[in-house]
XYZ file of N, CA and C in Angstrom:
207
model
N 94.928 103.004 -9.160
C 94.516 102.091 -8.407
C 93.316 101.430 -8.828
N 93.012 100.622 -8.690
C 91.721 100.189 -9.278
C 90.875 99.882 -8.286
N 89.412 100.210 -8.678
C 88.444 99.704 -7.885
C 87.100 99.665 -8.149
N 86.082 98.892 -7.238
C 84.794 98.615 -7.838
C 83.646 99.286 -7.334
N 82.685 99.744 -8.150
C 81.550 100.071 -7.527
C 80.040 99.194 -7.784
N 79.180 98.737 -7.157
C 78.202 97.831 -7.402
C 77.116 98.910 -7.320
N 75.908 98.651 -8.260
C 74.628 99.242 -8.845
C 73.515 98.340 -8.388
N 72.825 98.648 -8.297
C 71.230 97.681 -8.349
C 70.082 98.484 -8.311
N 69.343 97.621 -8.767
C 67.750 97.816 -9.177
C 66.876 96.996 -9.868
N 65.516 97.172 -9.902
C 64.517 96.630 -10.562
C 64.034 97.149 -11.692
N 62.747 96.285 -11.876
C 62.789 97.069 -13.695
C 61.551 98.292 -13.469
N 61.379 98.864 -12.039
C 60.596 100.133 -12.020
C 61.600 101.280 -11.795
N 63.018 101.155 -11.653
C 64.080 101.679 -11.427
C 65.339 102.018 -12.618
N 64.684 101.407 -13.702
C 65.432 101.352 -14.747
C 66.293 102.693 -14.735
N 65.665 103.630 -15.241
C 65.894 104.764 -15.676
C 66.594 105.740 -14.516
N 66.730 105.230 -13.265
C 67.268 105.974 -12.024
C 68.767 105.251 -12.092
N 68.773 103.757 -12.488
C 69.940 103.001 -12.468
C 70.619 103.394 -13.417
N 70.121 103.365 -15.210
C 70.804 104.180 -16.211
C 71.428 105.611 -15.556
N 70.636 106.919 -15.018
C 71.485 107.888 -14.441
C 72.400 107.738 -13.530
N 72.204 106.688 -12.506
C 73.781 106.769 -11.891
C 74.757 106.143 -11.975
N 74.535 104.975 -13.113
C 75.856 105.054 -13.754
C 76.256 105.694 -14.776
N 75.639 106.501 -15.278
C 76.067 107.330 -16.427
C 76.655 108.922 -15.612
N 76.173 108.906 -14.426
C 76.760 109.993 -13.252
C 78.519 109.808 -12.918
N 78.046 108.368 -12.839
C 79.218 107.456 -11.911
C 79.796 107.330 -13.436
N 80.397 107.038 -14.152
C 80.966 106.451 -15.617
C 81.551 108.516 -15.909
N 80.966 109.292 -15.711
C 81.395 110.779 -16.291
C 82.727 111.359 -15.174
N 82.447 110.745 -13.994
C 83.355 111.579 -13.010
C 84.545 110.354 -12.809
N 84.490 109.100 -13.299
C 85.722 108.467 -12.824
C 86.468 107.385 -14.552
N 87.522 106.994 -14.097
C 87.595 106.632 -15.575
C 87.711 105.108 -15.227
N 86.678 105.041 -16.432
C 85.584 103.139 -16.440
C 86.515 101.887 -16.644
N 87.362 101.072 -16.186
C 87.900 100.190 -16.955
C 86.820 99.217 -17.361
N 85.464 98.698 -16.954
C 84.769 97.348 -17.405
C 83.855 97.774 -16.237
N 82.759 97.227 -17.255
C 81.523 97.388 -16.714
C 80.519 95.676 -16.832
N 80.127 95.347 -15.872
C 79.693 93.579 -15.942
C 78.103 94.020 -15.377
N 77.132 93.271 -16.288
C 75.759 93.584 -16.143
C 74.989 92.172 -16.101
N 74.425 92.010 -14.660
C 73.417 90.855 -14.993
C 71.904 91.217 -14.301
N 70.985 90.385 -14.639
C 69.954 90.684 -14.710
C 69.251 89.426 -14.419
N 68.180 89.126 -13.295
C 67.757 88.056 -13.013
C 66.114 88.112 -12.393
N 65.534 87.285 -12.719
C 63.815 87.390 -12.457
C 63.660 86.756 -11.002
N 62.605 87.786 -10.166
C 62.223 87.031 -9.147
C 60.550 86.956 -9.716
N 60.067 85.321 -9.465
C 58.275 85.351 -9.309
C 58.152 85.274 -7.719
N 57.084 85.837 -8.418
C 56.036 86.423 -7.080
C 54.893 85.482 -7.063
N 54.761 84.198 -6.234
C 53.460 83.333 -6.733
C 51.987 83.851 -5.963
N 50.977 83.388 -5.994
C 50.039 83.503 -5.233
C 49.516 82.134 -5.272
N 48.791 81.560 -4.057
C 48.040 80.277 -4.063
C 46.540 80.542 -4.696
N 46.370 79.249 -5.114
C 45.197 78.931 -5.483
C 44.035 77.899 -4.528
N 43.533 78.045 -4.546
C 42.559 77.210 -3.401
C 42.558 75.115 -4.000
N 43.072 74.745 -3.532
C 43.397 73.356 -3.987
C 43.721 73.183 -5.303
N 44.616 74.433 -6.027
C 45.017 74.229 -7.086
C 46.583 74.338 -6.977
N 47.266 74.128 -8.474
C 49.121 74.413 -8.699
C 48.707 75.801 -8.332
N 50.136 76.391 -7.489
C 50.764 77.788 -7.661
C 50.767 78.710 -8.678
N 50.090 80.028 -8.982
C 50.421 80.339 -10.270
C 51.219 81.675 -9.844
N 51.844 81.923 -11.352
C 52.580 83.257 -11.065
C 52.094 84.630 -11.099
N 52.003 85.353 -9.902
C 51.053 86.722 -9.846
C 51.810 87.607 -10.732
N 53.173 87.754 -10.690
C 54.397 89.002 -11.216
C 55.426 88.106 -11.746
N 56.105 89.107 -12.296
C 57.381 88.641 -12.235
C 58.087 89.996 -12.246
N 59.274 90.532 -11.277
C 60.092 91.452 -11.097
C 61.469 91.481 -11.721
N 62.366 91.950 -12.408
C 63.397 91.602 -12.649
C 64.276 92.797 -12.090
N 65.591 92.164 -11.701
C 66.266 92.889 -10.966
C 67.815 93.097 -11.724
N 68.243 94.445 -11.578
C 69.131 94.102 -12.443
C 70.489 94.491 -11.575
N 71.652 93.609 -11.573
C 73.352 94.370 -10.929
C 73.957 94.914 -11.752
N 75.009 95.663 -11.292
C 75.905 96.310 -12.424
C 77.314 96.486 -11.631
N 78.150 96.050 -12.192
C 79.550 96.271 -11.335
C 80.330 97.318 -12.740
N 80.927 98.533 -11.632
C 81.980 99.375 -12.866
C 83.159 99.250 -11.802
N 83.993 98.772 -12.967
C 85.511 98.584 -12.297
C 85.997 99.900 -13.231
N 86.681 100.837 -11.939
C 87.316 101.967 -12.139
C 88.790 102.366 -11.837
N 89.179 103.128 -12.380
C 90.334 103.946 -11.630
C 90.352 104.761 -11.573
N 91.384 105.149 -10.156
C 91.377 106.113 -9.418
C 92.802 106.600 -10.110
N 93.062 107.838 -10.561
C 94.415 108.812 -11.029
C 94.971 109.428 -9.840
């Protein structure tokens, strides 16, 4: 039977995300892995001017399709 497991994290937790996925892959028969990353822009307001980007955080989502034997 095939199942899916989702993992997510931000650029501050990349190593933790990798470790979680690697640990999971060692325990199950992995069929497929899909990865998606997207930025989130954090603006700040400037009095009387256009808002500027204060910070950008990249978030990652990983879907692992695995099989239970």
